[in-house]
Amino acid sequence: MIRKHDPFTLALDSLRARAEEGAFTPGAPVVIIDEARRLNLSTTPVREALGWLCGFGLIERAPLGGFLAPRVDAAFVRDRLAFRLLCLTTSLKRGERNPSSAAGGGGLQKSCRSLSDHMLRTVKKTGSAALVDAYERVNSPLLQLAKAERRVFDDIEPECQNLVRLFKQPSGADLVDALTTYHHRRMDAAPLLILESEAGRDIQPPEF
């Protein structure tokens, strides 16, 4: 069992969050010793955590050793959006959907977080560990585009709130259609989302 403050867990949680937030420049090295210093850890748990994140597509191994932040292109984004949609629709077909009482609304970021929670909970309700693992692996790289989505889609708040409302309803007759529209909209906008993600990274203040 991994202890709560195990160095590997600390490294994994931090590095995964940074990767999902788009903190690493695509194609650039992720320097193990720099990350170890930032976390006040030895290089061993950092190296192990980066190796684990390779399985999620958040990090990749460099040809000559070490690790890189992967480059993301439109085909990458479209493929993963399509597969995430497949995981969700499969989950909705497999299990009985009970309306959730999870809170929604209350602002843009809260609405989108609530939607993300509903989608993951739907997959988990199938009881299929393989399906949950597949969903999490395909979803993690897409989280890097969250900030870009908020800049590209000016109606993202009502869009998220509407999907949360559909997740809460006892009957999910319109949910699959709404999820399909949500994902295809992002698939169509994949090149713009990548450009906005890169632009957002360029204007972020440096970390100290």
PDB file of C-alpha atoms in Angstrom:
ATOM      1  CA  MET A   1       0.000   0.000   0.000  1.00  0.00           C
ATOM      2  CA  ILE A   2       1.327   3.461  -0.902  1.00  0.00           C
ATOM      3  CA  ARG A   3       1.542   5.770   2.092  1.00  0.00           C
ATOM      4  CA  LYS A   4      -0.063   9.183   1.807  1.00  0.00           C
ATOM      5  CA  HIS A   5       3.284  10.972   2.049  1.00  0.00           C
ATOM      6  CA  ASP A   6       5.299   8.434   0.098  1.00  0.00           C
ATOM      7  CA  PRO A   7       7.890  10.316  -2.062  1.00  0.00           C
ATOM      8  CA  PHE A   8       6.694   8.571  -5.223  1.00  0.00           C
ATOM      9  CA  THR A   9       3.093   9.605  -4.529  1.00  0.00           C
ATOM     10  CA  LEU A  10       4.111  13.194  -3.833  1.00  0.00           C
ATOM     11  CA  ALA A  11       6.122  13.323  -7.046  1.00  0.00           C
ATOM     12  CA  LEU A  12       3.389  11.651  -9.073  1.00  0.00           C
ATOM     13  CA  ASP A  13       0.599  13.912  -7.816  1.00  0.00           C
ATOM     14  CA  SER A  14       2.612  17.078  -8.434  1.00  0.00           C
ATOM     15  CA  LEU A  15       3.979  16.112 -11.827  1.00  0.00           C
ATOM     16  CA  ARG A  16       0.635  14.821 -13.056  1.00  0.00           C
ATOM     17  CA  ALA A  17      -1.105  18.043 -12.010  1.00  0.00           C
ATOM     18  CA  ARG A  18       1.565  20.147 -13.737  1.00  0.00           C
ATOM     19  CA  ALA A  19       1.363  18.064 -16.907  1.00  0.00           C
ATOM     20  CA  GLU A  20      -2.436  18.227 -16.998  1.00  0.00           C
ATOM     21  CA  GLU A  21      -2.261  22.001 -16.536  1.00  0.00           C
ATOM     22  CA  GLY A  22       0.109  22.299 -19.497  1.00  0.00           C
ATOM     23  CA  ALA A  23       3.047  23.513 -17.407  1.00  0.00           C
ATOM     24  CA  PHE A  24       5.622  21.690 -19.547  1.00  0.00           C
ATOM     25  CA  THR A  25       6.521  23.032 -22.992  1.00  0.00           C
ATOM     26  CA  PRO A  26       5.749  20.439 -25.707  1.00  0.00           C
ATOM     27  CA  GLY A  27       8.900  18.914 -27.127  1.00  0.00           C
ATOM     28  CA  ALA A  28      11.072  20.309 -24.318  1.00  0.00           C
ATOM     29  CA  PRO A  29      12.921  18.142 -21.783  1.00  0.00           C
ATOM     30  CA  VAL A  30      11.463  17.592 -18.337  1.00  0.00           C
ATOM     31  CA  VAL A  31      14.624  17.856 -16.263  1.00  0.00           C
ATOM     32  CA  ILE A  32      14.542  15.331 -13.448  1.00  0.00           C
ATOM     33  CA  ILE A  33      16.965  17.144 -11.176  1.00  0.00           C
ATOM     34  CA  ASP A  34      15.041  20.426 -11.510  1.00  0.00           C
ATOM     35  CA  GLU A  35      11.764  18.754 -10.616  1.00  0.00           C
ATOM     36  CA  ALA A  36      13.437  16.940  -7.712  1.00  0.00           C
ATOM     37  CA  ARG A  37      14.720  20.251  -6.341  1.00  0.00           C
ATOM     38  CA  ARG A  38      11.314  21.863  -6.725  1.00  0.00           C
ATOM     39  CA  LEU A  39       9.708  19.040  -4.743  1.00  0.00           C
ATOM     40  CA  ASN A  40      12.590  18.696  -2.278  1.00  0.00           C
ATOM     41  CA  LEU A  41      12.886  15.016  -3.184  1.00  0.00           C
ATOM     42  CA  SER A  42      15.611  12.733  -4.492  1.00  0.00           C
ATOM     43  CA  THR A  43      15.692  12.056  -8.222  1.00  0.00           C
ATOM     44  CA  THR A  44      14.561   8.425  -7.851  1.00  0.00           C
ATOM     45  CA  PRO A  45      10.837   9.006  -7.082  1.00  0.00           C
ATOM     46  CA  VAL A  46      10.725  11.783  -9.688  1.00  0.00           C
ATOM     47  CA  ARG A  47      12.150   9.475 -12.349  1.00  0.00           C
ATOM     48  CA  GLU A  48       9.702   6.725 -11.369  1.00  0.00           C
ATOM     49  CA  ALA A  49       6.759   9.136 -11.464  1.00  0.00           C
ATOM     50  CA  LEU A  50       7.721  10.445 -14.912  1.00  0.00           C
ATOM     51  CA  GLY A  51       7.986   6.865 -16.150  1.00  0.00           C
ATOM     52  CA  TRP A  52       4.489   6.167 -14.842  1.00  0.00           C
ATOM     53  CA  LEU A  53       3.124   9.286 -16.558  1.00  0.00           C
ATOM     54  CA  CYS A  54       4.435   8.000 -19.888  1.00  0.00           C
ATOM     55  CA  GLY A  55       1.636   5.436 -19.733  1.00  0.00           C
ATOM     56  CA  PHE A  56      -0.907   8.266 -19.592  1.00  0.00           C
ATOM     57  CA  GLY A  57       0.543  10.104 -22.576  1.00  0.00           C
ATOM     58  CA  LEU A  58       1.416  13.085 -20.388  1.00  0.00           C
ATOM     59  CA  ILE A  59       5.168  12.530 -20.668  1.00  0.00           C
ATOM     60  CA  GLU A  60       7.253  10.609 -23.190  1.00  0.00           C
ATOM     61  CA  ARG A  61      10.726   9.092 -23.101  1.00  0.00           C
ATOM     62  CA  ALA A  62      13.379  10.960 -25.060  1.00  0.00           C
ATOM     63  CA  PRO A  63      15.169   8.955 -27.787  1.00  0.00           C
ATOM     64  CA  LEU A  64      18.556   9.386 -26.068  1.00  0.00           C
ATOM     65  CA  GLY A  65      17.314   9.057 -22.504  1.00  0.00           C
ATOM     66  CA  GLY A  66      15.413  11.261 -20.112  1.00  0.00           C
ATOM     67  CA  PHE A  67      11.892  12.583 -20.568  1.00  0.00           C
ATOM     68  CA  LEU A  68      10.077  15.064 -22.793  1.00  0.00           C
ATOM     69  CA  ALA A  69       6.744  16.833 -22.716  1.00  0.00           C
ATOM     70  CA  PRO A  70       4.944  15.344 -25.752  1.00  0.00           C
ATOM     71  CA  ARG A  71       3.920  17.443 -28.710  1.00  0.00           C
ATOM     72  CA  VAL A  72       0.176  17.578 -29.224  1.00  0.00           C
ATOM     73  CA  ASP A  73      -1.364  17.950 -32.673  1.00  0.00           C
ATOM     74  CA  ALA A  74      -4.925  18.105 -33.969  1.00  0.00           C
ATOM     75  CA  ALA A  75      -5.054  14.387 -34.787  1.00  0.00           C
ATOM     76  CA  PHE A  76      -3.957  13.549 -31.228  1.00  0.00           C
ATOM     77  CA  VAL A  77      -6.722  15.721 -29.776  1.00  0.00           C
ATOM     78  CA  ARG A  78      -9.418  14.400 -32.117  1.00  0.00           C
ATOM     79  CA  ASP A  79      -8.503  10.763 -31.462  1.00  0.00           C
ATOM     80  CA  ARG A  80      -8.646  11.173 -27.714  1.00  0.00           C
ATOM     81  CA  LEU A  81     -11.864  13.152 -27.763  1.00  0.00           C
ATOM     82  CA  ALA A  82     -13.452  10.454 -29.923  1.00  0.00           C
ATOM     83  CA  PHE A  83     -12.267   7.719 -27.571  1.00  0.00           C
ATOM     84  CA  ARG A  84     -13.404   9.618 -24.476  1.00  0.00           C
ATOM     85  CA  LEU A  85     -16.845   9.954 -26.047  1.00  0.00           C
ATOM     86  CA  LEU A  86     -16.858   6.212 -26.765  1.00  0.00           C
ATOM     87  CA  CYS A  87     -15.989   5.473 -23.114  1.00  0.00           C
ATOM     88  CA  LEU A  88     -18.846   7.685 -21.940  1.00  0.00           C
ATOM     89  CA  THR A  89     -21.489   6.353 -24.312  1.00  0.00           C
ATOM     90  CA  THR A  90     -20.434   2.777 -23.554  1.00  0.00           C
ATOM     91  CA  SER A  91     -20.717   3.502 -19.841  1.00  0.00           C
ATOM     92  CA  LEU A  92     -24.174   5.022 -20.212  1.00  0.00           C
ATOM     93  CA  LYS A  93     -25.377   1.965 -22.127  1.00  0.00           C
ATOM     94  CA  ARG A  94     -23.876  -0.538 -19.685  1.00  0.00           C
ATOM     95  CA  GLY A  95     -25.186   0.669 -16.370  1.00  0.00           C
ATOM     96  CA  GLU A  96     -28.309   2.058 -14.815  1.00  0.00           C
ATOM     97  CA  ARG A  97     -27.923   5.774 -14.457  1.00  0.00           C
ATOM     98  CA  ASN A  98     -29.065   7.215 -11.175  1.00  0.00           C
ATOM     99  CA  PRO A  99     -29.465  10.979 -11.001  1.00  0.00           C
ATOM    100  CA  SER A 100     -26.630  12.589  -9.072  1.00  0.00           C
ATOM    101  CA  SER A 101     -27.025  15.180  -6.375  1.00  0.00           C
ATOM    102  CA  ALA A 102     -23.562  16.626  -6.953  1.00  0.00           C
ATOM    103  CA  ALA A 103     -23.556  20.407  -6.941  1.00  0.00           C
ATOM    104  CA  GLY A 104     -23.334  22.251 -10.232  1.00  0.00           C
ATOM    105  CA  GLY A 105     -23.248  25.860 -11.323  1.00  0.00           C
ATOM    106  CA  GLY A 106     -21.702  28.556  -9.183  1.00  0.00           C
ATOM    107  CA  GLY A 107     -19.301  29.903 -11.797  1.00  0.00           C
ATOM    108  CA  LEU A 108     -17.439  28.799 -14.875  1.00  0.00           C
ATOM    109  CA  GLN A 109     -14.616  26.790 -13.350  1.00  0.00           C
ATOM    110  CA  LYS A 110     -16.934  25.106 -10.839  1.00  0.00           C
ATOM    111  CA  SER A 111     -19.395  24.162 -13.590  1.00  0.00           C
ATOM    112  CA  CYS A 112     -16.666  22.609 -15.714  1.00  0.00           C
ATOM    113  CA  ARG A 113     -15.154  20.761 -12.751  1.00  0.00           C
ATOM    114  CA  SER A 114     -18.600  19.431 -11.901  1.00  0.00           C
ATOM    115  CA  LEU A 115     -19.046  18.206 -15.478  1.00  0.00           C
ATOM    116  CA  SER A 116     -15.665  16.478 -15.378  1.00  0.00           C
ATOM    117  CA  ASP A 117     -16.663  14.800 -12.100  1.00  0.00           C
ATOM    118  CA  HIS A 118     -19.970  13.608 -13.564  1.00  0.00           C
ATOM    119  CA  MET A 119     -18.249  12.116 -16.606  1.00  0.00           C
ATOM    120  CA  LEU A 120     -15.704  10.211 -14.504  1.00  0.00           C
ATOM    121  CA  ARG A 121     -18.402   9.054 -12.079  1.00  0.00           C
ATOM    122  CA  THR A 122     -20.457   7.705 -14.986  1.00  0.00           C
ATOM    123  CA  VAL A 123     -17.554   5.537 -16.126  1.00  0.00           C
ATOM    124  CA  LYS A 124     -16.820   4.363 -12.583  1.00  0.00           C
ATOM    125  CA  LYS A 125     -20.428   3.274 -12.113  1.00  0.00           C
ATOM    126  CA  THR A 126     -19.891   0.514 -14.693  1.00  0.00           C
ATOM    127  CA  GLY A 127     -17.643  -1.285 -12.210  1.00  0.00           C
ATOM    128  CA  SER A 128     -15.184  -1.988 -15.031  1.00  0.00           C
ATOM    129  CA  ALA A 129     -11.618  -1.283 -13.896  1.00  0.00           C
ATOM    130  CA  ALA A 130     -10.399  -1.609 -17.489  1.00  0.00           C
ATOM    131  CA  LEU A 131     -12.897   0.978 -18.743  1.00  0.00           C
ATOM    132  CA  VAL A 132     -12.041   3.403 -15.935  1.00  0.00           C
ATOM    133  CA  ASP A 133      -8.325   3.001 -16.647  1.00  0.00           C
ATOM    134  CA  ALA A 134      -8.854   3.600 -20.373  1.00  0.00           C
ATOM    135  CA  TYR A 135     -10.974   6.677 -19.665  1.00  0.00           C
ATOM    136  CA  GLU A 136      -8.439   8.210 -17.278  1.00  0.00           C
ATOM    137  CA  ARG A 137      -5.557   7.568 -19.670  1.00  0.00           C
ATOM    138  CA  VAL A 138      -7.328   9.231 -22.574  1.00  0.00           C
ATOM    139  CA  ASN A 139      -8.778  12.058 -20.474  1.00  0.00           C
ATOM    140  CA  SER A 140      -5.565  13.217 -18.759  1.00  0.00           C
ATOM    141  CA  PRO A 141      -3.873  14.696 -21.862  1.00  0.00           C
ATOM    142  CA  LEU A 142      -7.092  16.522 -22.786  1.00  0.00           C
ATOM    143  CA  LEU A 143      -7.039  18.431 -19.499  1.00  0.00           C
ATOM    144  CA  GLN A 144      -4.115  20.458 -20.862  1.00  0.00           C
ATOM    145  CA  LEU A 145      -6.600  22.193 -23.177  1.00  0.00           C
ATOM    146  CA  ALA A 146      -9.005  23.315 -20.444  1.00  0.00           C
ATOM    147  CA  LYS A 147      -7.759  26.908 -20.317  1.00  0.00           C
ATOM    148  CA  ALA A 148      -7.736  27.143 -24.102  1.00  0.00           C
ATOM    149  CA  GLU A 149     -11.355  25.914 -24.202  1.00  0.00           C
ATOM    150  CA  ARG A 150     -12.390  28.753 -21.913  1.00  0.00           C
ATOM    151  CA  ARG A 151     -10.863  31.264 -24.337  1.00  0.00           C
ATOM    152  CA  VAL A 152     -12.173  29.659 -27.534  1.00  0.00           C
ATOM    153  CA  PHE A 153     -15.768  28.944 -26.444  1.00  0.00           C
ATOM    154  CA  ASP A 154     -17.461  32.002 -24.981  1.00  0.00           C
ATOM    155  CA  ASP A 155     -20.547  29.953 -24.075  1.00  0.00           C
ATOM    156  CA  ILE A 156     -18.678  27.253 -22.172  1.00  0.00           C
ATOM    157  CA  GLU A 157     -20.389  28.029 -18.862  1.00  0.00           C
ATOM    158  CA  PRO A 158     -23.984  27.429 -20.046  1.00  0.00           C
ATOM    159  CA  GLU A 159     -22.735  24.472 -22.095  1.00  0.00           C
ATOM    160  CA  CYS A 160     -21.241  22.819 -19.007  1.00  0.00           C
ATOM    161  CA  GLN A 161     -24.234  23.690 -16.855  1.00  0.00           C
ATOM    162  CA  ASN A 162     -26.627  22.151 -19.381  1.00  0.00           C
ATOM    163  CA  LEU A 163     -24.655  18.890 -19.450  1.00  0.00           C
ATOM    164  CA  VAL A 164     -24.534  18.781 -15.652  1.00  0.00           C
ATOM    165  CA  ARG A 165     -28.313  19.242 -15.619  1.00  0.00           C
ATOM    166  CA  LEU A 166     -28.749  16.333 -18.029  1.00  0.00           C
ATOM    167  CA  PHE A 167     -26.495  14.128 -15.902  1.00  0.00           C
ATOM    168  CA  LYS A 168     -28.731  14.867 -12.903  1.00  0.00           C
ATOM    169  CA  GLN A 169     -31.983  13.925 -14.618  1.00  0.00           C
ATOM    170  CA  PRO A 170     -33.467  10.435 -14.022  1.00  0.00           C
ATOM    171  CA  SER A 171     -33.854   9.937 -17.774  1.00  0.00           C
ATOM    172  CA  GLY A 172     -30.748  10.332 -19.933  1.00  0.00           C
ATOM    173  CA  ALA A 173     -32.574  10.458 -23.264  1.00  0.00           C
ATOM    174  CA  ASP A 174     -30.835  13.674 -24.363  1.00  0.00           C
ATOM    175  CA  LEU A 175     -27.515  13.122 -22.615  1.00  0.00           C
ATOM    176  CA  VAL A 176     -25.796  11.056 -25.316  1.00  0.00           C
ATOM    177  CA  ASP A 177     -26.738  13.602 -27.987  1.00  0.00           C
ATOM    178  CA  ALA A 178     -25.460  16.462 -25.822  1.00  0.00           C
ATOM    179  CA  LEU A 179     -22.188  14.665 -25.067  1.00  0.00           C
ATOM    180  CA  THR A 180     -21.731  13.902 -28.758  1.00  0.00           C
ATOM    181  CA  THR A 181     -22.239  17.565 -29.676  1.00  0.00           C
ATOM    182  CA  TYR A 182     -19.864  18.643 -26.891  1.00  0.00           C
ATOM    183  CA  HIS A 183     -17.076  16.353 -28.091  1.00  0.00           C
ATOM    184  CA  HIS A 184     -17.522  16.921 -31.828  1.00  0.00           C
ATOM    185  CA  ARG A 185     -17.440  20.662 -31.274  1.00  0.00           C
ATOM    186  CA  ARG A 186     -13.997  20.281 -29.707  1.00  0.00           C
ATOM    187  CA  MET A 187     -12.857  17.855 -32.373  1.00  0.00           C
ATOM    188  CA  ASP A 188     -13.722  20.436 -35.037  1.00  0.00           C
ATOM    189  CA  ALA A 189     -11.889  23.155 -33.090  1.00  0.00           C
ATOM    190  CA  ALA A 190      -8.805  21.039 -32.304  1.00  0.00           C
ATOM    191  CA  PRO A 191      -6.295  23.155 -34.306  1.00  0.00           C
ATOM    192  CA  LEU A 192      -7.547  26.370 -32.694  1.00  0.00           C
ATOM    193  CA  LEU A 193      -7.468  24.833 -29.220  1.00  0.00           C
ATOM    194  CA  ILE A 194      -3.829  23.848 -29.712  1.00  0.00           C
ATOM    195  CA  LEU A 195      -2.916  27.355 -30.915  1.00  0.00           C
ATOM    196  CA  GLU A 196      -4.673  28.926 -27.938  1.00  0.00           C
ATOM    197  CA  SER A 197      -2.963  26.519 -25.573  1.00  0.00           C
ATOM    198  CA  GLU A 198       0.439  27.505 -26.952  1.00  0.00           C
ATOM    199  CA  ALA A 199      -0.436  31.206 -26.788  1.00  0.00           C
ATOM    200  CA  GLY A 200      -1.574  30.852 -23.190  1.00  0.00           C
ATOM    201  CA  ARG A 201       1.674  29.117 -22.262  1.00  0.00           C
ATOM    202  CA  ASP A 202       3.703  31.948 -23.795  1.00  0.00           C
ATOM    203  CA  ILE A 203       2.024  34.648 -21.693  1.00  0.00           C
ATOM    204  CA  GLN A 204       2.110  32.823 -18.376  1.00  0.00           C
ATOM    205  CA  PRO A 205       4.412  34.428 -15.796  1.00  0.00           C
ATOM    206  CA  PRO A 206       7.626  32.542 -15.069  1.00  0.00           C
ATOM    207  CA  GLU A 207       7.756  30.195 -12.086  1.00  0.00           C
ATOM    208  CA  PHE A 208      10.204  30.857  -9.282  1.00  0.00           C
TER     209      PHE A 208
END
